[in-house]
Amino acid sequence: MFFIEARINRIVDELFTYVYPDSERIVSYKVKQGNFKGGEFINLDTSSWDTFVSGNRWGGRDTHFWFRTDITIPDRFAGKTVVYDVKTGREGDWDAINPQFIVYVNGKAIQGLDVNHREIILSENATGGETYKIALHAYSGMKGGLVELDSKISVLDRRIEKLYYDLKVPLEVAKLLDAEDKRKIDMLNFLNDAINMLDLRKPFSEAFYSSV
């Protein structure tokens, strides 16, 4: 069963690379340090704020910042689910002491972001050319040092995402069971039968989606 488990794991990992089939990196923000109110206001004048570009770093210990940018949906994203994603380079660390954000879209608080919660849905049915005003109220955390602000918008393929988790969750459960446990053997056999149905010769083709 070891080889079957390894095969399933490899294909599930490959499938995850297709969950986000297209993306565009956000290269510039306006930034201002401080823990003040109103940084999310739609018509806020940020002309005096500093410019923060991809590759710059921010942070320190126990500090706050506001980041703002406008995101315009590319025409090729039209009709698709589009997400906004933020990373700081500390993914995998303990989130209680690492950078955290409140993300606002068009002046409305949407949710918190941290190393374990890194994306929000901008639209389930995006319109090409539509612009979203993004504001991040950022807290640097208690660890100190400088971090990244690596962000992008991506197309999220809901069909592939659903299949990925339908495979990934039982696979992770199976990994926790003893090698001779009948439940593990049955789960791996069912998963193996499922991935045998996948046509991975040409991802995103009609045959691929039909198999998904």
PDB file of C-alpha atoms in Angstrom:
ATOM      1  CA  MET A   1       0.000   0.000   0.000  1.00  0.00           C
ATOM      2  CA  PHE A   2       2.990   2.292   0.405  1.00  0.00           C
ATOM      3  CA  PHE A   3       3.366   2.756  -3.337  1.00  0.00           C
ATOM      4  CA  ILE A   4      -0.364   3.329  -3.802  1.00  0.00           C
ATOM      5  CA  GLU A   5      -0.333   5.980  -1.064  1.00  0.00           C
ATOM      6  CA  ALA A   6       2.712   7.664  -2.625  1.00  0.00           C
ATOM      7  CA  ARG A   7       1.028   7.677  -6.051  1.00  0.00           C
ATOM      8  CA  ILE A   8      -2.180   9.177  -4.671  1.00  0.00           C
ATOM      9  CA  ASN A   9      -0.199  11.817  -2.790  1.00  0.00           C
ATOM     10  CA  ARG A  10       1.738  12.797  -5.915  1.00  0.00           C
ATOM     11  CA  ILE A  11      -1.375  13.170  -8.038  1.00  0.00           C
ATOM     12  CA  VAL A  12      -3.249  15.108  -5.342  1.00  0.00           C
ATOM     13  CA  ASP A  13      -0.280  17.497  -5.108  1.00  0.00           C
ATOM     14  CA  GLU A  14      -0.320  17.872  -8.894  1.00  0.00           C
ATOM     15  CA  LEU A  15      -4.048  18.548  -8.841  1.00  0.00           C
ATOM     16  CA  PHE A  16      -3.525  21.397  -6.379  1.00  0.00           C
ATOM     17  CA  THR A  17      -1.321  23.197  -8.935  1.00  0.00           C
ATOM     18  CA  TYR A  18      -4.413  23.433 -11.174  1.00  0.00           C
ATOM     19  CA  VAL A  19      -6.721  24.930  -8.524  1.00  0.00           C
ATOM     20  CA  TYR A  20      -5.486  28.449  -9.390  1.00  0.00           C
ATOM     21  CA  PRO A  21      -5.033  28.367 -13.175  1.00  0.00           C
ATOM     22  CA  ASP A  22      -4.247  32.074 -13.660  1.00  0.00           C
ATOM     23  CA  SER A  23      -3.013  34.954 -11.523  1.00  0.00           C
ATOM     24  CA  GLU A  24      -1.636  38.496 -11.566  1.00  0.00           C
ATOM     25  CA  ARG A  25       0.764  39.843  -8.986  1.00  0.00           C
ATOM     26  CA  ILE A  26       0.016  43.173  -7.263  1.00  0.00           C
ATOM     27  CA  VAL A  27       3.155  45.243  -7.592  1.00  0.00           C
ATOM     28  CA  SER A  28       2.382  48.493  -5.773  1.00  0.00           C
ATOM     29  CA  TYR A  29       0.611  49.875  -2.686  1.00  0.00           C
ATOM     30  CA  LYS A  30       0.447  53.176  -0.862  1.00  0.00           C
ATOM     31  CA  VAL A  31       1.560  52.748   2.745  1.00  0.00           C
ATOM     32  CA  LYS A  32       1.450  54.740   5.964  1.00  0.00           C
ATOM     33  CA  GLN A  33       2.650  53.600   9.360  1.00  0.00           C
ATOM     34  CA  GLY A  34       0.329  54.075  12.326  1.00  0.00           C
ATOM     35  CA  ASN A  35      -2.656  52.647  14.170  1.00  0.00           C
ATOM     36  CA  PHE A  36      -5.211  55.259  13.137  1.00  0.00           C
ATOM     37  CA  LYS A  37      -8.852  55.018  12.093  1.00  0.00           C
ATOM     38  CA  GLY A  38     -10.249  55.668   8.644  1.00  0.00           C
ATOM     39  CA  GLY A  39      -7.533  54.111   6.522  1.00  0.00           C
ATOM     40  CA  GLU A  40     -10.206  52.098   4.739  1.00  0.00           C
ATOM     41  CA  PHE A  41     -12.317  55.085   3.566  1.00  0.00           C
ATOM     42  CA  ILE A  42     -12.974  54.851  -0.166  1.00  0.00           C
ATOM     43  CA  ASN A  43     -12.173  58.473  -1.004  1.00  0.00           C
ATOM     44  CA  LEU A  44      -9.213  58.831   1.359  1.00  0.00           C
ATOM     45  CA  ASP A  45      -6.430  61.014  -0.066  1.00  0.00           C
ATOM     46  CA  THR A  46      -3.224  58.941   0.015  1.00  0.00           C
ATOM     47  CA  SER A  47      -1.099  61.249  -2.122  1.00  0.00           C
ATOM     48  CA  SER A  48       1.179  61.987   0.832  1.00  0.00           C
ATOM     49  CA  TRP A  49       1.639  58.298   1.685  1.00  0.00           C
ATOM     50  CA  ASP A  50       4.787  56.421   0.741  1.00  0.00           C
ATOM     51  CA  THR A  51       4.865  54.020  -2.198  1.00  0.00           C
ATOM     52  CA  PHE A  52       5.433  50.373  -1.362  1.00  0.00           C
ATOM     53  CA  VAL A  53       6.482  48.146  -4.278  1.00  0.00           C
ATOM     54  CA  SER A  54       6.950  44.417  -4.618  1.00  0.00           C
ATOM     55  CA  GLY A  55      10.239  43.443  -2.996  1.00  0.00           C
ATOM     56  CA  ASN A  56      10.047  46.074  -0.263  1.00  0.00           C
ATOM     57  CA  ARG A  57       9.777  44.934   3.340  1.00  0.00           C
ATOM     58  CA  TRP A  58       7.817  46.249   6.295  1.00  0.00           C
ATOM     59  CA  GLY A  59       7.286  45.437   9.954  1.00  0.00           C
ATOM     60  CA  GLY A  60       9.147  45.723  13.219  1.00  0.00           C
ATOM     61  CA  ARG A  61       7.884  44.635  16.601  1.00  0.00           C
ATOM     62  CA  ASP A  62       4.336  45.579  17.652  1.00  0.00           C
ATOM     63  CA  THR A  63       3.735  48.131  14.894  1.00  0.00           C
ATOM     64  CA  HIS A  64       0.774  48.973  12.643  1.00  0.00           C
ATOM     65  CA  PHE A  65       0.545  50.013   9.009  1.00  0.00           C
ATOM     66  CA  TRP A  66      -2.117  50.806   6.446  1.00  0.00           C
ATOM     67  CA  PHE A  67      -1.692  49.551   2.867  1.00  0.00           C
ATOM     68  CA  ARG A  68      -3.961  50.596   0.013  1.00  0.00           C
ATOM     69  CA  THR A  69      -4.221  49.677  -3.640  1.00  0.00           C
ATOM     70  CA  ASP A  70      -6.752  49.471  -6.465  1.00  0.00           C
ATOM     71  CA  ILE A  71      -7.240  46.142  -8.212  1.00  0.00           C
ATOM     72  CA  THR A  72      -8.773  45.978 -11.681  1.00  0.00           C
ATOM     73  CA  ILE A  73     -10.070  42.608 -12.874  1.00  0.00           C
ATOM     74  CA  PRO A  74      -8.415  41.556 -16.160  1.00  0.00           C
ATOM     75  CA  ASP A  75     -10.807  40.781 -18.987  1.00  0.00           C
ATOM     76  CA  ARG A  76      -9.549  37.194 -19.110  1.00  0.00           C
ATOM     77  CA  PHE A  77     -10.816  36.694 -15.516  1.00  0.00           C
ATOM     78  CA  ALA A  78     -14.389  37.621 -16.519  1.00  0.00           C
ATOM     79  CA  GLY A  79     -17.063  35.174 -15.379  1.00  0.00           C
ATOM     80  CA  LYS A  80     -14.700  33.346 -13.045  1.00  0.00           C
ATOM     81  CA  THR A  81     -14.193  33.161  -9.286  1.00  0.00           C
ATOM     82  CA  VAL A  82     -11.426  35.598  -8.339  1.00  0.00           C
ATOM     83  CA  VAL A  83      -9.549  35.655  -5.027  1.00  0.00           C
ATOM     84  CA  TYR A  84      -7.139  38.109  -3.397  1.00  0.00           C
ATOM     85  CA  ASP A  85      -4.191  36.453  -1.667  1.00  0.00           C
ATOM     86  CA  VAL A  86      -1.574  37.831   0.758  1.00  0.00           C
ATOM     87  CA  LYS A  87       1.649  36.234   2.009  1.00  0.00           C
ATOM     88  CA  THR A  88       4.355  37.619   4.296  1.00  0.00           C
ATOM     89  CA  GLY A  89       7.017  34.918   4.065  1.00  0.00           C
ATOM     90  CA  ARG A  90       6.229  33.558   7.522  1.00  0.00           C
ATOM     91  CA  GLU A  91       3.665  31.000   6.445  1.00  0.00           C
ATOM     92  CA  GLY A  92       4.001  27.896   8.578  1.00  0.00           C
ATOM     93  CA  ASP A  93       5.045  29.791  11.703  1.00  0.00           C
ATOM     94  CA  TRP A  94       2.831  30.236  14.773  1.00  0.00           C
ATOM     95  CA  ASP A  95       0.238  32.827  13.789  1.00  0.00           C
ATOM     96  CA  ALA A  96      -0.235  34.344  17.260  1.00  0.00           C
ATOM     97  CA  ILE A  97       3.045  36.272  17.059  1.00  0.00           C
ATOM     98  CA  ASN A  98       3.187  36.847  13.307  1.00  0.00           C
ATOM     99  CA  PRO A  99       1.721  39.517  10.989  1.00  0.00           C
ATOM    100  CA  GLN A 100      -2.038  39.837  10.822  1.00  0.00           C
ATOM    101  CA  PHE A 101      -4.387  41.976   8.751  1.00  0.00           C
ATOM    102  CA  ILE A 102      -7.925  43.229   8.525  1.00  0.00           C
ATOM    103  CA  VAL A 103      -8.804  43.463   4.840  1.00  0.00           C
ATOM    104  CA  TYR A 104     -11.329  45.991   3.564  1.00  0.00           C
ATOM    105  CA  VAL A 105     -12.852  45.937   0.087  1.00  0.00           C
ATOM    106  CA  ASN A 106     -14.477  49.147  -1.118  1.00  0.00           C
ATOM    107  CA  GLY A 107     -14.527  50.424   2.454  1.00  0.00           C
ATOM    108  CA  LYS A 108     -16.156  47.330   3.947  1.00  0.00           C
ATOM    109  CA  ALA A 109     -14.390  45.033   6.428  1.00  0.00           C
ATOM    110  CA  ILE A 110     -14.318  41.552   4.907  1.00  0.00           C
ATOM    111  CA  GLN A 111     -12.246  39.361   7.224  1.00  0.00           C
ATOM    112  CA  GLY A 112      -8.964  38.925   9.065  1.00  0.00           C
ATOM    113  CA  LEU A 113      -5.894  37.474   7.393  1.00  0.00           C
ATOM    114  CA  ASP A 114      -2.905  35.723   8.958  1.00  0.00           C
ATOM    115  CA  VAL A 115      -0.374  33.026   8.084  1.00  0.00           C
ATOM    116  CA  ASN A 116      -3.138  30.385   8.024  1.00  0.00           C
ATOM    117  CA  HIS A 117      -5.891  32.473   6.379  1.00  0.00           C
ATOM    118  CA  ARG A 118      -4.423  34.177   3.341  1.00  0.00           C
ATOM    119  CA  GLU A 119      -7.172  34.789   0.802  1.00  0.00           C
ATOM    120  CA  ILE A 120     -10.587  36.321   0.335  1.00  0.00           C
ATOM    121  CA  ILE A 121     -13.121  35.958  -2.460  1.00  0.00           C
ATOM    122  CA  LEU A 122     -13.395  39.159  -4.496  1.00  0.00           C
ATOM    123  CA  SER A 123     -16.093  37.820  -6.797  1.00  0.00           C
ATOM    124  CA  GLU A 124     -17.706  34.484  -7.646  1.00  0.00           C
ATOM    125  CA  ASN A 125     -18.545  35.840 -11.104  1.00  0.00           C
ATOM    126  CA  ALA A 126     -16.000  38.519 -11.912  1.00  0.00           C
ATOM    127  CA  THR A 127     -16.578  41.360 -14.357  1.00  0.00           C
ATOM    128  CA  GLY A 128     -13.651  42.341 -16.537  1.00  0.00           C
ATOM    129  CA  GLY A 129     -12.545  45.933 -15.918  1.00  0.00           C
ATOM    130  CA  GLU A 130     -14.230  46.201 -12.507  1.00  0.00           C
ATOM    131  CA  THR A 131     -12.044  47.890  -9.891  1.00  0.00           C
ATOM    132  CA  TYR A 132     -11.850  47.021  -6.195  1.00  0.00           C
ATOM    133  CA  LYS A 133     -10.354  49.347  -3.610  1.00  0.00           C
ATOM    134  CA  ILE A 134      -8.299  47.248  -1.199  1.00  0.00           C
ATOM    135  CA  ALA A 135      -7.183  48.473   2.229  1.00  0.00           C
ATOM    136  CA  LEU A 136      -5.116  46.395   4.627  1.00  0.00           C
ATOM    137  CA  HIS A 137      -4.854  47.355   8.284  1.00  0.00           C
ATOM    138  CA  ALA A 138      -1.666  45.490   9.127  1.00  0.00           C
ATOM    139  CA  TYR A 139      -0.191  44.479  12.465  1.00  0.00           C
ATOM    140  CA  SER A 140       3.439  43.366  12.397  1.00  0.00           C
ATOM    141  CA  GLY A 141       3.212  40.987  15.364  1.00  0.00           C
ATOM    142  CA  MET A 142       5.541  40.462  18.308  1.00  0.00           C
ATOM    143  CA  LYS A 143       8.349  38.568  16.584  1.00  0.00           C
ATOM    144  CA  GLY A 144      10.184  41.588  15.221  1.00  0.00           C
ATOM    145  CA  GLY A 145      12.096  41.844  11.973  1.00  0.00           C
ATOM    146  CA  LEU A 146      10.865  42.787   8.530  1.00  0.00           C
ATOM    147  CA  VAL A 147       8.529  40.760   6.331  1.00  0.00           C
ATOM    148  CA  GLU A 148       7.241  40.724   2.767  1.00  0.00           C
ATOM    149  CA  LEU A 149       3.916  41.805   1.355  1.00  0.00           C
ATOM    150  CA  ASP A 150       3.511  39.353  -1.494  1.00  0.00           C
ATOM    151  CA  SER A 151       0.017  39.612  -2.932  1.00  0.00           C
ATOM    152  CA  LYS A 152      -1.879  38.682  -6.065  1.00  0.00           C
ATOM    153  CA  ILE A 153      -5.298  38.072  -7.538  1.00  0.00           C
ATOM    154  CA  SER A 154      -6.005  34.621  -8.915  1.00  0.00           C
ATOM    155  CA  VAL A 155      -8.694  32.656 -10.678  1.00  0.00           C
ATOM    156  CA  LEU A 156     -10.037  29.939  -8.374  1.00  0.00           C
ATOM    157  CA  ASP A 157     -11.383  26.906 -10.235  1.00  0.00           C
ATOM    158  CA  ARG A 158     -14.178  25.677  -7.984  1.00  0.00           C
ATOM    159  CA  ARG A 159     -14.522  22.308  -9.744  1.00  0.00           C
ATOM    160  CA  ILE A 160     -10.885  21.393  -9.282  1.00  0.00           C
ATOM    161  CA  GLU A 161     -10.846  22.815  -5.749  1.00  0.00           C
ATOM    162  CA  LYS A 162     -13.758  20.566  -4.732  1.00  0.00           C
ATOM    163  CA  LEU A 163     -12.135  17.457  -6.169  1.00  0.00           C
ATOM    164  CA  TYR A 164      -8.815  18.340  -4.540  1.00  0.00           C
ATOM    165  CA  TYR A 165     -10.333  18.470  -1.053  1.00  0.00           C
ATOM    166  CA  ASP A 166     -12.530  15.414  -1.678  1.00  0.00           C
ATOM    167  CA  LEU A 167      -9.257  13.542  -2.263  1.00  0.00           C
ATOM    168  CA  LYS A 168      -6.954  15.390   0.134  1.00  0.00           C
ATOM    169  CA  VAL A 169      -9.036  15.043   3.303  1.00  0.00           C
ATOM    170  CA  PRO A 170      -9.460  11.239   3.270  1.00  0.00           C
ATOM    171  CA  LEU A 171      -5.833  10.876   2.186  1.00  0.00           C
ATOM    172  CA  GLU A 172      -4.642  12.803   5.251  1.00  0.00           C
ATOM    173  CA  VAL A 173      -6.905  10.673   7.464  1.00  0.00           C
ATOM    174  CA  ALA A 174      -5.542   7.480   5.914  1.00  0.00           C
ATOM    175  CA  LYS A 175      -1.981   8.599   6.643  1.00  0.00           C
ATOM    176  CA  LEU A 176      -2.809   8.636  10.370  1.00  0.00           C
ATOM    177  CA  LEU A 177      -3.970   5.016  10.448  1.00  0.00           C
ATOM    178  CA  ASP A 178      -1.811   1.932  10.955  1.00  0.00           C
ATOM    179  CA  ALA A 179      -0.575   0.223   7.818  1.00  0.00           C
ATOM    180  CA  GLU A 180      -2.686  -2.906   8.456  1.00  0.00           C
ATOM    181  CA  ASP A 181      -5.846  -1.029   9.449  1.00  0.00           C
ATOM    182  CA  LYS A 182      -8.643  -2.131   7.107  1.00  0.00           C
ATOM    183  CA  ARG A 183     -10.037   1.401   7.064  1.00  0.00           C
ATOM    184  CA  LYS A 184      -6.736   2.703   5.695  1.00  0.00           C
ATOM    185  CA  ILE A 185      -6.580  -0.028   3.060  1.00  0.00           C
ATOM    186  CA  ASP A 186     -10.180   0.607   1.963  1.00  0.00           C
ATOM    187  CA  MET A 187      -9.705   4.385   1.825  1.00  0.00           C
ATOM    188  CA  LEU A 188      -6.549   4.115  -0.265  1.00  0.00           C
ATOM    189  CA  ASN A 189      -8.194   1.662  -2.640  1.00  0.00           C
ATOM    190  CA  PHE A 190     -11.187   3.965  -3.129  1.00  0.00           C
ATOM    191  CA  LEU A 191      -8.881   6.958  -3.661  1.00  0.00           C
ATOM    192  CA  ASN A 192      -6.771   4.999  -6.124  1.00  0.00           C
ATOM    193  CA  ASP A 193      -9.904   4.039  -8.071  1.00  0.00           C
ATOM    194  CA  ALA A 194     -10.925   7.703  -8.135  1.00  0.00           C
ATOM    195  CA  ILE A 195      -7.633   9.042  -9.468  1.00  0.00           C
ATOM    196  CA  ASN A 196      -7.607   6.299 -12.093  1.00  0.00           C
ATOM    197  CA  MET A 197     -10.606   8.120 -13.581  1.00  0.00           C
ATOM    198  CA  LEU A 198      -8.659  11.365 -13.978  1.00  0.00           C
ATOM    199  CA  ASP A 199      -7.424  12.318 -17.432  1.00  0.00           C
ATOM    200  CA  LEU A 200      -4.287  14.356 -16.720  1.00  0.00           C
ATOM    201  CA  ARG A 201      -2.822  14.216 -20.219  1.00  0.00           C
ATOM    202  CA  LYS A 202      -3.850  17.798 -20.963  1.00  0.00           C
ATOM    203  CA  PRO A 203      -4.961  19.836 -17.907  1.00  0.00           C
ATOM    204  CA  PHE A 204      -7.957  22.174 -18.485  1.00  0.00           C
ATOM    205  CA  SER A 205      -8.974  20.318 -21.650  1.00  0.00           C
ATOM    206  CA  GLU A 206     -12.522  19.063 -22.212  1.00  0.00           C
ATOM    207  CA  ALA A 207     -11.375  15.520 -21.404  1.00  0.00           C
ATOM    208  CA  PHE A 208      -9.714  16.736 -18.214  1.00  0.00           C
ATOM    209  CA  TYR A 209     -12.843  18.523 -16.951  1.00  0.00           C
ATOM    210  CA  SER A 210     -15.050  15.610 -17.919  1.00  0.00           C
ATOM    211  CA  SER A 211     -12.903  13.341 -15.761  1.00  0.00           C
ATOM    212  CA  VAL A 212     -12.925  15.864 -12.911  1.00  0.00           C
TER     213      VAL A 212
END
